[in-house]
PDB file of C-alpha atoms in Angstrom:
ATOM      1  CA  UNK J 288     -77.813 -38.864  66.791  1.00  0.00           C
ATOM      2  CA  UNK J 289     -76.418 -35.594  67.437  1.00  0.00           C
ATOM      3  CA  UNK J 290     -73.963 -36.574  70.543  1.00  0.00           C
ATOM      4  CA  UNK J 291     -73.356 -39.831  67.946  1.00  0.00           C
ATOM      5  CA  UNK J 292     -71.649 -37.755  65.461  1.00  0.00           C
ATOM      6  CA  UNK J 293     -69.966 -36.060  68.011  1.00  0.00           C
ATOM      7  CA  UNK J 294     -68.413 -38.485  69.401  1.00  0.00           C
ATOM      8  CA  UNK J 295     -67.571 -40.347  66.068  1.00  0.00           C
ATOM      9  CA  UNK J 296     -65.705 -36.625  65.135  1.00  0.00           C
ATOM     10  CA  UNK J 297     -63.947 -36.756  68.622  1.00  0.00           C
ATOM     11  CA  UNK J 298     -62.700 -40.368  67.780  1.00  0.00           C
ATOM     12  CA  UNK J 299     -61.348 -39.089  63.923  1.00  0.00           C
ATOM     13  CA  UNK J 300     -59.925 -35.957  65.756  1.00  0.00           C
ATOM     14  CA  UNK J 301     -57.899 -38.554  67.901  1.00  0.00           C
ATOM     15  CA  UNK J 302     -57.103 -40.761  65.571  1.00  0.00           C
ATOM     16  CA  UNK J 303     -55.636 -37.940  62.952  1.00  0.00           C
ATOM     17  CA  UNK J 304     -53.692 -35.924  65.964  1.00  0.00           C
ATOM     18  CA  UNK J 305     -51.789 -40.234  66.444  1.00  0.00           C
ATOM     19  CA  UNK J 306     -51.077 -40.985  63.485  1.00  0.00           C
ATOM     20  CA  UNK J 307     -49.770 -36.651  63.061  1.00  0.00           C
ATOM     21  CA  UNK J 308     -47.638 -37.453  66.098  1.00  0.00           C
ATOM     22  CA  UNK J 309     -46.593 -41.285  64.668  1.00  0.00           C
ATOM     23  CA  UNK J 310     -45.683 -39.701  61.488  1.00  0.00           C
ATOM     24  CA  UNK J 311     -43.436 -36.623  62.953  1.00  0.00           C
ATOM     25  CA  UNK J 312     -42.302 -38.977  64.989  1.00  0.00           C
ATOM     26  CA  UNK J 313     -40.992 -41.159  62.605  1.00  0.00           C
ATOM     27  CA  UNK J 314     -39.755 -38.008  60.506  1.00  0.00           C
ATOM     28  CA  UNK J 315     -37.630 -36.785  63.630  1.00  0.00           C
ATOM     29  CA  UNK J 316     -35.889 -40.166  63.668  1.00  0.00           C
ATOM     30  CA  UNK J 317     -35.391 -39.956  60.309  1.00  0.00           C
ATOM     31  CA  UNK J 318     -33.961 -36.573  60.110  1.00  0.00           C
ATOM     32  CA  UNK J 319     -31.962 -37.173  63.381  1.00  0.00           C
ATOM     33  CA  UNK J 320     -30.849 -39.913  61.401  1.00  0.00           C
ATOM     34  CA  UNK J 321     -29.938 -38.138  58.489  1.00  0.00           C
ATOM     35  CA  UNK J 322     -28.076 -35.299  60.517  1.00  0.00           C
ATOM     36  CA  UNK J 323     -26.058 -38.307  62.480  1.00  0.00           C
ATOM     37  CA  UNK J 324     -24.883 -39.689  59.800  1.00  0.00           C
ATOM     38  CA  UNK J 325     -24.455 -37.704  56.901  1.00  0.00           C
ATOM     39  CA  UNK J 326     -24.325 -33.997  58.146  1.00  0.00           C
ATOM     40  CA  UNK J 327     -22.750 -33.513  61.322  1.00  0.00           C
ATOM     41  CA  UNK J 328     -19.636 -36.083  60.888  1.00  0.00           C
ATOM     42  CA  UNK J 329     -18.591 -33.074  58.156  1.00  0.00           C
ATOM     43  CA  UNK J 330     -19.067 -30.424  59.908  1.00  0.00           C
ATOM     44  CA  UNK J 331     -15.624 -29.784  61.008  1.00  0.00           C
ATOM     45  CA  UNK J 332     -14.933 -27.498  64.016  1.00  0.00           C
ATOM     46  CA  UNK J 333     -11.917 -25.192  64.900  1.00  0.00           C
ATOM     47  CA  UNK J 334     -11.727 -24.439  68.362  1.00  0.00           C
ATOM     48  CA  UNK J 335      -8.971 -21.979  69.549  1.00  0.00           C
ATOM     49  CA  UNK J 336      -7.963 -21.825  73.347  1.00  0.00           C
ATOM     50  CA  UNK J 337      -5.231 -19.591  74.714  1.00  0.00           C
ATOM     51  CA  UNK J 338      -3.016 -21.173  77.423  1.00  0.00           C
ATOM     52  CA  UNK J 339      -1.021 -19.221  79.705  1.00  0.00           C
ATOM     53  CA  UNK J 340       1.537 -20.045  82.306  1.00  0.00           C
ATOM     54  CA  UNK J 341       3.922 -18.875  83.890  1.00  0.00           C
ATOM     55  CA  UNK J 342       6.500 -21.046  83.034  1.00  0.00           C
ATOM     56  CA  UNK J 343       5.841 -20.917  79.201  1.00  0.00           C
ATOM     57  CA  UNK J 344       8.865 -18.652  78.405  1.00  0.00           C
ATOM     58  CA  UNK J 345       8.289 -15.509  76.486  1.00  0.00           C
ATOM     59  CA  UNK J 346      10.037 -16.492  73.745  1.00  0.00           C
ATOM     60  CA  UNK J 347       7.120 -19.198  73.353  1.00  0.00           C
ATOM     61  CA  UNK J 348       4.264 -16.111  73.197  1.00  0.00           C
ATOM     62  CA  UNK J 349       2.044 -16.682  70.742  1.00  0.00           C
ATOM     63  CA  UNK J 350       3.630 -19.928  69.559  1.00  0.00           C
ATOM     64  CA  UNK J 351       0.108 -22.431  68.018  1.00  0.00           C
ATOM     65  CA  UNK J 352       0.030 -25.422  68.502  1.00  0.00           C
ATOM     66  CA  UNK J 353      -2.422 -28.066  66.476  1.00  0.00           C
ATOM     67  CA  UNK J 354      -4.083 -30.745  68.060  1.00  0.00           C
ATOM     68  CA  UNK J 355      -5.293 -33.420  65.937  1.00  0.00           C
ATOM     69  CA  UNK J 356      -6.598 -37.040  66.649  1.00  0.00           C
ATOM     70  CA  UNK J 357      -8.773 -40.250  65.978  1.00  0.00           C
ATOM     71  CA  UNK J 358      -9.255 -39.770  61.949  1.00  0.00           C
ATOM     72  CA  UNK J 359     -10.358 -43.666  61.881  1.00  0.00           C
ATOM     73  CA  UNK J 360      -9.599 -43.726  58.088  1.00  0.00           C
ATOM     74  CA  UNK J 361     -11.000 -46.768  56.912  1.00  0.00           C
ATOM     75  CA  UNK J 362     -14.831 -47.775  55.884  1.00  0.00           C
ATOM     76  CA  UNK J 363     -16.294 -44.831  57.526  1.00  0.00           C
ATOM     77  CA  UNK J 364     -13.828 -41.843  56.604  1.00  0.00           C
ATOM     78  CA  UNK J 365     -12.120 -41.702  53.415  1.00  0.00           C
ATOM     79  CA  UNK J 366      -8.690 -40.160  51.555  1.00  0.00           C
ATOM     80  CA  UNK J 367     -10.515 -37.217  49.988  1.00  0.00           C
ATOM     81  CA  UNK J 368     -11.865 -35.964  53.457  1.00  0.00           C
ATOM     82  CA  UNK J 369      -8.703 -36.232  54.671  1.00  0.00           C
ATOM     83  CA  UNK J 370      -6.960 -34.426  52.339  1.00  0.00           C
ATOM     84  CA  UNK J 371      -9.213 -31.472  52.901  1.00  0.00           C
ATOM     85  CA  UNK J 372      -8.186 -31.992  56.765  1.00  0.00           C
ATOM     86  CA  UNK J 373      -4.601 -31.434  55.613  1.00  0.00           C
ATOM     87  CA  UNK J 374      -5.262 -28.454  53.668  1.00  0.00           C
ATOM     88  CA  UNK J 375      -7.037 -26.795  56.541  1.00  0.00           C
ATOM     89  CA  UNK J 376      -4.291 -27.414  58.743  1.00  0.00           C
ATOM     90  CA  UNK J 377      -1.719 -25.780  57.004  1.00  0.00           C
ATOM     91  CA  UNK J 378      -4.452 -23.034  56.284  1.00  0.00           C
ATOM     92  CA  UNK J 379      -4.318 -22.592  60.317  1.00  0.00           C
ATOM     93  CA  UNK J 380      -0.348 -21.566  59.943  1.00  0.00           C
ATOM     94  CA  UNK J 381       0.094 -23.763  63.508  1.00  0.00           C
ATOM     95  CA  UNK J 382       4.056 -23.983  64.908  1.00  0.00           C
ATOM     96  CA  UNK J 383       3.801 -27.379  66.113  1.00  0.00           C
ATOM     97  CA  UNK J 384       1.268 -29.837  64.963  1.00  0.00           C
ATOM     98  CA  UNK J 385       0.388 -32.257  67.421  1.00  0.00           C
ATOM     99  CA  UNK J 386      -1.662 -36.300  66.372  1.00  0.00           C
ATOM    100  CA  UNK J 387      -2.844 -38.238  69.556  1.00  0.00           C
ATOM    101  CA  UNK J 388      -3.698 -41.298  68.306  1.00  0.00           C
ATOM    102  CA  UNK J 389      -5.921 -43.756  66.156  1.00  0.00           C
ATOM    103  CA  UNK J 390      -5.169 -43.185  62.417  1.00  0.00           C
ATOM    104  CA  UNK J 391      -6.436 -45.815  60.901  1.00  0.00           C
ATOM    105  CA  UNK J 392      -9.392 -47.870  62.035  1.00  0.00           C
ATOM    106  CA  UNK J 393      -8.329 -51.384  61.134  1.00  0.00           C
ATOM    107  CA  UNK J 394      -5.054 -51.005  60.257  1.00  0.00           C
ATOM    108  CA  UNK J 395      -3.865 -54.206  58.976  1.00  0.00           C
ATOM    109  CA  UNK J 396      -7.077 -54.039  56.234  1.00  0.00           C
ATOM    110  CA  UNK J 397      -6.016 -50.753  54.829  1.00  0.00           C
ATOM    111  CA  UNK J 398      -5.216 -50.350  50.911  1.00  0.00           C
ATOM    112  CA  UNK J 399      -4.179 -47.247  50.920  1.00  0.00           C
ATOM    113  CA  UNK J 400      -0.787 -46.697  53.643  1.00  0.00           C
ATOM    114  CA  UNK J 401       1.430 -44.921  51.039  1.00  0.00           C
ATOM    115  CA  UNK J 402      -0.897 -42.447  50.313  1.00  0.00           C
ATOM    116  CA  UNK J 403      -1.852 -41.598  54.160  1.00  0.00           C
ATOM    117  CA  UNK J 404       1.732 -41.002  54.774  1.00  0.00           C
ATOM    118  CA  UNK J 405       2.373 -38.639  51.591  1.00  0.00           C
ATOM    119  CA  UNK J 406      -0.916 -36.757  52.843  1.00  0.00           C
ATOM    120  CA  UNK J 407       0.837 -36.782  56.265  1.00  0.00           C
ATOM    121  CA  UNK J 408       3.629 -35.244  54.792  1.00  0.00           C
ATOM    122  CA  UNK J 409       2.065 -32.311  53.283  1.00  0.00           C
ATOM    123  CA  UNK J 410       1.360 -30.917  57.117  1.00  0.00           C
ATOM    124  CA  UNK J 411       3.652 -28.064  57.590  1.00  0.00           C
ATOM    125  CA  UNK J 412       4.974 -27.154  60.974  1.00  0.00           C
ATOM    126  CA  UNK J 413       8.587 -25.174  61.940  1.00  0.00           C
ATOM    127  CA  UNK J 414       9.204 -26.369  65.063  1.00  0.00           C
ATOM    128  CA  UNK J 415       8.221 -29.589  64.743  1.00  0.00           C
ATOM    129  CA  UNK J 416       5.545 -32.726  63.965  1.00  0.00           C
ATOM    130  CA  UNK J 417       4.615 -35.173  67.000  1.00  0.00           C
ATOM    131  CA  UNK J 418       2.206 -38.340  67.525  1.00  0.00           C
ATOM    132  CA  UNK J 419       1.452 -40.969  69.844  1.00  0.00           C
ATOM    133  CA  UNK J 420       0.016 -44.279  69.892  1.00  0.00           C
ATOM    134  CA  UNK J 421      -4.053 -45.168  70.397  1.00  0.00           C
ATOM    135  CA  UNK J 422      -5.456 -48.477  70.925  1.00  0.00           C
ATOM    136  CA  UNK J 423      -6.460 -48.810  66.752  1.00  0.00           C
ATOM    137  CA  UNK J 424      -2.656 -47.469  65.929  1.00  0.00           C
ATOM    138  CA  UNK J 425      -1.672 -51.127  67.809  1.00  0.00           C
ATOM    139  CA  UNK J 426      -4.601 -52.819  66.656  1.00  0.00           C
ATOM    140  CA  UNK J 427      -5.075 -55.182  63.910  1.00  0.00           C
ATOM    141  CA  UNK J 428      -1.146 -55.763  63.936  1.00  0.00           C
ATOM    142  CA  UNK J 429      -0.837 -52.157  63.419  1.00  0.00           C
ATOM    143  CA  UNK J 430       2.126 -51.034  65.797  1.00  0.00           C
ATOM    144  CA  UNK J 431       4.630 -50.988  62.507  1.00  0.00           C
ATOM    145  CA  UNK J 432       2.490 -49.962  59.885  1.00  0.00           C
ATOM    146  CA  UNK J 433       1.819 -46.660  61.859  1.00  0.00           C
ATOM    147  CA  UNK J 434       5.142 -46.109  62.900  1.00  0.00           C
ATOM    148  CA  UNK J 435       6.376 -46.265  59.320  1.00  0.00           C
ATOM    149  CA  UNK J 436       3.421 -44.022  58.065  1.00  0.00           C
ATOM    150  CA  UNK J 437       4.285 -41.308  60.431  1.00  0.00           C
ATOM    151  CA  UNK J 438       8.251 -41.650  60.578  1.00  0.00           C
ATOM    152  CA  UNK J 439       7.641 -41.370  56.197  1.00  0.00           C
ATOM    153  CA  UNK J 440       5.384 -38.275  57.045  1.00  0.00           C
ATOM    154  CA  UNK J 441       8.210 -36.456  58.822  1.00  0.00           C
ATOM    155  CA  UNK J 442       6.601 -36.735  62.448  1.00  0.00           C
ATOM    156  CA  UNK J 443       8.491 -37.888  65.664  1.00  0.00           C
ATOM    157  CA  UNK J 444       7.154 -40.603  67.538  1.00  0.00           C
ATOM    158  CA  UNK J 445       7.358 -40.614  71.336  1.00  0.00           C
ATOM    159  CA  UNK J 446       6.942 -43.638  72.804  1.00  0.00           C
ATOM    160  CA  UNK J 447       7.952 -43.445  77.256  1.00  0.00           C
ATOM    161  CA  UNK J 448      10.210 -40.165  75.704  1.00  0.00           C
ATOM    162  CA  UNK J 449      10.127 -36.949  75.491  1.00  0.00           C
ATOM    163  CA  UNK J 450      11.342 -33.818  73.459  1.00  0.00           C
ATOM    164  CA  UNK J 451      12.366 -30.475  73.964  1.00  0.00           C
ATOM    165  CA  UNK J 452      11.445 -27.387  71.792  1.00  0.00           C
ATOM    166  CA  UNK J 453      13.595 -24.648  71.418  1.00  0.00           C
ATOM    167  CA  UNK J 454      13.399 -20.981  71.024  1.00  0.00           C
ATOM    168  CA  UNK J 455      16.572 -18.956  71.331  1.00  0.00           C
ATOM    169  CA  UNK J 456      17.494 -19.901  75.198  1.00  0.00           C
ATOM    170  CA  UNK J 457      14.284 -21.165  76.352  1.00  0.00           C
ATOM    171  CA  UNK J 458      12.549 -24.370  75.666  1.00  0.00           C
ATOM    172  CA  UNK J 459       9.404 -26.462  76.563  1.00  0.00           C
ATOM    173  CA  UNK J 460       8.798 -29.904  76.560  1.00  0.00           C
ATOM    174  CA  UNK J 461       6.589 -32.337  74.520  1.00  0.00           C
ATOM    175  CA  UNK J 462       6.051 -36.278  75.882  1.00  0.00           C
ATOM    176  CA  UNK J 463       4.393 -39.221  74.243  1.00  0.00           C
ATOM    177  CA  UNK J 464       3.537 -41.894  76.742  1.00  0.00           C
ATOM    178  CA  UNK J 465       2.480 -45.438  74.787  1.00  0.00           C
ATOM    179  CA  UNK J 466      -1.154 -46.049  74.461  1.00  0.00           C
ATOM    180  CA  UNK J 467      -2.649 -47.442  78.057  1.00  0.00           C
ATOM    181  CA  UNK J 468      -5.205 -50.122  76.598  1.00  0.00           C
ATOM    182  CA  UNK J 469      -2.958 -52.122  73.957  1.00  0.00           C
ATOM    183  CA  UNK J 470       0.588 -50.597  74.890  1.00  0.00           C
ATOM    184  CA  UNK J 471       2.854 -50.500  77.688  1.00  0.00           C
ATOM    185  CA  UNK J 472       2.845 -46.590  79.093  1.00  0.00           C
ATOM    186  CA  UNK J 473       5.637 -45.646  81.486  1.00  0.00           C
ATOM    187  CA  UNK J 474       4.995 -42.426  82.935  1.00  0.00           C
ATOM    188  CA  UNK J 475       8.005 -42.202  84.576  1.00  0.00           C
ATOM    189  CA  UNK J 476      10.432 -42.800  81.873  1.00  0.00           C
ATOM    190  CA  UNK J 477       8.315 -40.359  79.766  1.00  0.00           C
ATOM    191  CA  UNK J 478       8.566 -37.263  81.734  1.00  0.00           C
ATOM    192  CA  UNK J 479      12.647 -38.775  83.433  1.00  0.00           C
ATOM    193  CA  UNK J 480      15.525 -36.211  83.059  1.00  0.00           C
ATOM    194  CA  UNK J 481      12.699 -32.900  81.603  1.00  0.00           C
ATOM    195  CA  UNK J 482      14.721 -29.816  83.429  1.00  0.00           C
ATOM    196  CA  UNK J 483      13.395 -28.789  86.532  1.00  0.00           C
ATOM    197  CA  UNK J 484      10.721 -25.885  85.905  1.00  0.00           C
ATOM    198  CA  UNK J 485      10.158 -26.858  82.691  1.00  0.00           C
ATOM    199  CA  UNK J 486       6.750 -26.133  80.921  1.00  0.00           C
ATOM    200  CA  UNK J 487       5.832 -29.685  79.463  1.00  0.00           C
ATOM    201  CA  UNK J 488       2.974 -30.942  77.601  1.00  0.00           C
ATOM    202  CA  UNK J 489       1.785 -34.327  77.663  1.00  0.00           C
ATOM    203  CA  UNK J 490       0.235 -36.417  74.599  1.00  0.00           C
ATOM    204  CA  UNK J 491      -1.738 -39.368  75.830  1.00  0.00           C
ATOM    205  CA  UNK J 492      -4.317 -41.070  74.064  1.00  0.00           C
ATOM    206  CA  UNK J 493      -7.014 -42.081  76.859  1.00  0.00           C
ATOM    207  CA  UNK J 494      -7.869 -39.197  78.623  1.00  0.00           C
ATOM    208  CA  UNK J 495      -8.587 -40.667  81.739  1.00  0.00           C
ATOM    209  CA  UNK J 496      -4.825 -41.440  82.268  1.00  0.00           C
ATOM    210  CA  UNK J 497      -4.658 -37.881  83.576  1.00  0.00           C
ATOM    211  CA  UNK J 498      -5.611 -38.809  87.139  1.00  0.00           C
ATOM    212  CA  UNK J 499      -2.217 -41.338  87.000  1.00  0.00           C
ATOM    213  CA  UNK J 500      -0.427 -38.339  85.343  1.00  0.00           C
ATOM    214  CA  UNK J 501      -1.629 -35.191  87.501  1.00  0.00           C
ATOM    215  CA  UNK J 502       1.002 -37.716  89.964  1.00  0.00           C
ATOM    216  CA  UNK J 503       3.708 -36.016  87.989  1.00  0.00           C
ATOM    217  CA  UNK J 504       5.397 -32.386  86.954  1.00  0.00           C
ATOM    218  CA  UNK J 505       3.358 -31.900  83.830  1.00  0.00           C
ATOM    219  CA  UNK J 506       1.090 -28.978  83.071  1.00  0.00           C
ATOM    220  CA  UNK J 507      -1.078 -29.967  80.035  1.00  0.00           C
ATOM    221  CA  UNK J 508      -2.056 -32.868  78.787  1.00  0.00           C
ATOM    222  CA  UNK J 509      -3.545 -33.331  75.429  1.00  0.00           C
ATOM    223  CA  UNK J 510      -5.793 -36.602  74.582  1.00  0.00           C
ATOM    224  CA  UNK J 511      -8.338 -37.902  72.135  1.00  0.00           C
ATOM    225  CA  UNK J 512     -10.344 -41.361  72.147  1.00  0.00           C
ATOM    226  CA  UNK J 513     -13.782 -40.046  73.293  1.00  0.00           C
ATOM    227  CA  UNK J 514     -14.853 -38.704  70.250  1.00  0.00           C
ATOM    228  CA  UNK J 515     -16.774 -36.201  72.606  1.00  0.00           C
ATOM    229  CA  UNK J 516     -18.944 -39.514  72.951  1.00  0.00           C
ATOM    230  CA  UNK J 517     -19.940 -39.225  69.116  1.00  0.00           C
ATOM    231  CA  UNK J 518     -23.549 -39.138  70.205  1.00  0.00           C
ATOM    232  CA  UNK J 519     -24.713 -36.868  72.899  1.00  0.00           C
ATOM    233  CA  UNK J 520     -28.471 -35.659  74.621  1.00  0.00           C
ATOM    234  CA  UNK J 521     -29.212 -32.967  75.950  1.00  0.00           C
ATOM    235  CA  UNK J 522     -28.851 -32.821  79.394  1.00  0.00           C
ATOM    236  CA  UNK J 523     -27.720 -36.342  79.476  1.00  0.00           C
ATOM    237  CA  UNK J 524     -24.368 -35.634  77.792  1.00  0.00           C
ATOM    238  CA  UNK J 525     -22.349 -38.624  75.836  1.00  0.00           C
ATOM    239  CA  UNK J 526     -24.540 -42.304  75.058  1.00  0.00           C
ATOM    240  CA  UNK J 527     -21.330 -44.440  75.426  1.00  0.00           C
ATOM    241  CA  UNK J 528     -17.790 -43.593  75.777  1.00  0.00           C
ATOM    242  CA  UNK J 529     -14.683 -46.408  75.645  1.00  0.00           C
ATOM    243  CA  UNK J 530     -12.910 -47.085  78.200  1.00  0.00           C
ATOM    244  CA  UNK J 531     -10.720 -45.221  79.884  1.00  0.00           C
ATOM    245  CA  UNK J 532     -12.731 -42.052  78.586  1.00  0.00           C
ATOM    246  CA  UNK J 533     -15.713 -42.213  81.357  1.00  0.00           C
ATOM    247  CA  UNK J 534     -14.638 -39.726  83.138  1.00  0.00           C
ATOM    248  CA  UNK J 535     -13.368 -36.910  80.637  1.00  0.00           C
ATOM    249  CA  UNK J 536     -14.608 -37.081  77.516  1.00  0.00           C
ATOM    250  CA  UNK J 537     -14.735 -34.002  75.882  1.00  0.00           C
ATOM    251  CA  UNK J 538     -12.774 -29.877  76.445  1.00  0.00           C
ATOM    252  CA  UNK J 539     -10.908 -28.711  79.246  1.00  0.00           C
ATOM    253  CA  UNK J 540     -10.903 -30.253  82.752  1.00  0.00           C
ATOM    254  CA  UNK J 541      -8.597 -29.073  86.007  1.00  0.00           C
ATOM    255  CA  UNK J 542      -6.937 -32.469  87.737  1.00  0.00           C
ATOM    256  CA  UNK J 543      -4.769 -31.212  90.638  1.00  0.00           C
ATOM    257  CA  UNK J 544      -1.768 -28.840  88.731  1.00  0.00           C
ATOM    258  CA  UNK J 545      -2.855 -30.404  85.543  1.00  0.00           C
ATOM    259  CA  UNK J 546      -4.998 -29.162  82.614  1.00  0.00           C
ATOM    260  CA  UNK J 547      -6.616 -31.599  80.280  1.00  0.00           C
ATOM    261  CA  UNK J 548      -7.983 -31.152  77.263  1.00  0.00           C
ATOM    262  CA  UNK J 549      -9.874 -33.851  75.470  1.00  0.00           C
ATOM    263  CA  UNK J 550     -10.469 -33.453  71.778  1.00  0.00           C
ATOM    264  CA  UNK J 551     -13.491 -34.782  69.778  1.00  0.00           C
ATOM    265  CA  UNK J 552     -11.444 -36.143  67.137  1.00  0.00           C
ATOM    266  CA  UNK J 553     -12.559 -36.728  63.047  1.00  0.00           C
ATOM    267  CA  UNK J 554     -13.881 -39.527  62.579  1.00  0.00           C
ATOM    268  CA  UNK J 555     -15.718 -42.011  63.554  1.00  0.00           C
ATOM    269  CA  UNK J 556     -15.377 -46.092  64.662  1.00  0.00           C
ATOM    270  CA  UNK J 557     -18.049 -48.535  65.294  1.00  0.00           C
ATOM    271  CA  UNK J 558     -21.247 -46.662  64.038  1.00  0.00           C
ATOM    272  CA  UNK J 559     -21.107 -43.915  61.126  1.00  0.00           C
ATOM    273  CA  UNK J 560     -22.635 -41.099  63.249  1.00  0.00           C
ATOM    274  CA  UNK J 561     -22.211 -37.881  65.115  1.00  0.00           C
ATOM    275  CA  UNK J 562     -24.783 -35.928  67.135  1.00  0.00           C
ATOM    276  CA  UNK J 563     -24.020 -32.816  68.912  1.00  0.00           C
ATOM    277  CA  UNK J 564     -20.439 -33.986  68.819  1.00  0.00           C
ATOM    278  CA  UNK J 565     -18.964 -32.433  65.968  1.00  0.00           C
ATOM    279  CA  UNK J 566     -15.171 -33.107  64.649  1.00  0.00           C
ATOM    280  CA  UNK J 567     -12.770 -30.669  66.037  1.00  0.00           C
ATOM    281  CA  UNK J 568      -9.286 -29.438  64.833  1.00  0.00           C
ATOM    282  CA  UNK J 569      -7.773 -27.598  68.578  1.00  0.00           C
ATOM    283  CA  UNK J 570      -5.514 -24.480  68.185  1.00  0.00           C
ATOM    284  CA  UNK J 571      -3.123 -23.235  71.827  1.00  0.00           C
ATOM    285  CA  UNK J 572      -1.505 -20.138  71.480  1.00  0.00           C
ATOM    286  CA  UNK J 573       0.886 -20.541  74.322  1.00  0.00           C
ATOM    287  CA  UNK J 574       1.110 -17.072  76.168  1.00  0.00           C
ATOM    288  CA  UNK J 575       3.234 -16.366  79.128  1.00  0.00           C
ATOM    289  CA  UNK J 576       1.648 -15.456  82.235  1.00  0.00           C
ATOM    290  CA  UNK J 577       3.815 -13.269  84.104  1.00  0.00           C
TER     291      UNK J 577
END
């Protein structure tokens, strides 16, 4: 009778500890959950990063430059968010404020174009506003609708060109090169007639073009599209990243001569969530390295 009871007490034990471990289980997942979709996609992130070289004149010392990219507006990301985006930028006081790529998620089903741009056009920079193209940005018959939101916005597109920035005597050089999935990128007409020994930053939307463009006399190159993977494990790293972001998908990498940096971006596309992947806003102070 004795060893009966004990045994029926070693089954309840058992039983209890299962259904403890089904249930936190099931909590976990919902709280991961939770965090994924609700928490973490707000919990914006300012990373700054100081980039010296020495061909980045003096002049340009302590010049900041903004990198922004992949908002996704649309379903998943909406105006008000956005505007708080803006204000935060201009809180950040940044020189040159730099978009690579994907504004709008679909942006042929968009209600809302004229007020993106005005938003847009509340971004203060001195020397200068810049974008590129992503894959969205041509998507859903979007190539003109985000050229006219930015051009209203007061940013410069580059498309294959390139621009140079100017500080007394000295100047560096920004280029755009179209987006590699839905465009048509030449490299080569991009970076064509930049000054020899010219510091020159690259803005190009997959980041995995920087193995094509480490072939070239660039020193930087700035991308988006991962979205840092959106979801990540530990010790795994990213679940799923797009194409042409397999390879680098999130901070700073070394290819050959050229520096990339690959930043998380805002929002979101496909599914609502972020894990260990928060949005980023990226600050350079440009410092010459004597």
């Amino acid at each position: 009778m004795e060893r009966l009871e004990i045994t029926k007490m070693n089954r309840r034990t058992f039983l209890k500890k299962l259904l403890g471990i089904g249930a936190g289980g099931m909590l976990a997942t919902s709280l991961s959950y939770y965090y994924a979709r609700f928490i973490e996609p707000r919990q914006l992130t300012v990373t700054h990063h100081v980039i010296s070289h020495p061909l980045i004149p003096e002049e340009f010392t302590g010049i900041k430059l903004l990198q922004f990219s992949d908002v996704h507006l649309g379903h998943y990301y909406g105006l008000k968010r956005f505007r708080r985006i803006i204000q935060k930028i201009n809180e950040l006081q940044p020189d040159i404020v730099l978009f690579t790529g994907d504004l709008l998620d679909e942006p042929n089903k968009y209600p809302h174009i004229e007020a993106v741009a005005s938003e847009l056009s509340r971004i203060r920079a001195p020397l200068g506003k810049f974008s590129i193209y992503g894959n969205h940005d041509h998507g859903g018959y979007g190539t003109n609708i985000y050229r006219d939101i930015m051009e209203k916005a007061g940013f410069r597109m580059l498309v294959n060109e390139h621009t140079l920035i100017r500080k007394a005597r000295s100047f560096i050089a920004i280029a755009g090169g179209d987006d590699m999935m839905l465009g048509k990128p030449d490299f080569s007409k991009m970076i064509k007639s930049i000054p020899d020994s010219t510091y020159t930053i690259v803005l190009l939307h997959e980041p995995d073009g920087a193995m094509q463009m480490s072939r070239y006399p660039v020193h930087l190159q700035l991308s988006g599209h991962s979205h840092g993977g959106q979801v990540q494990l530990p010790f795994i790293g990213p679940l799923i990243t797009p194409p042409l972001s397999e390879t680098y998908y999130e901070g700073f990498y070394q290819i050959n001569h050229l520096t990339l940096y690959v930043n998380r971006g805002l929002g979101t596309t496909r599914i609502p969530l972020r894990f260990l992947s928060p949005p980023e806003l990226t600050v350079f102070t440009l410092q010459h390295q004597a």
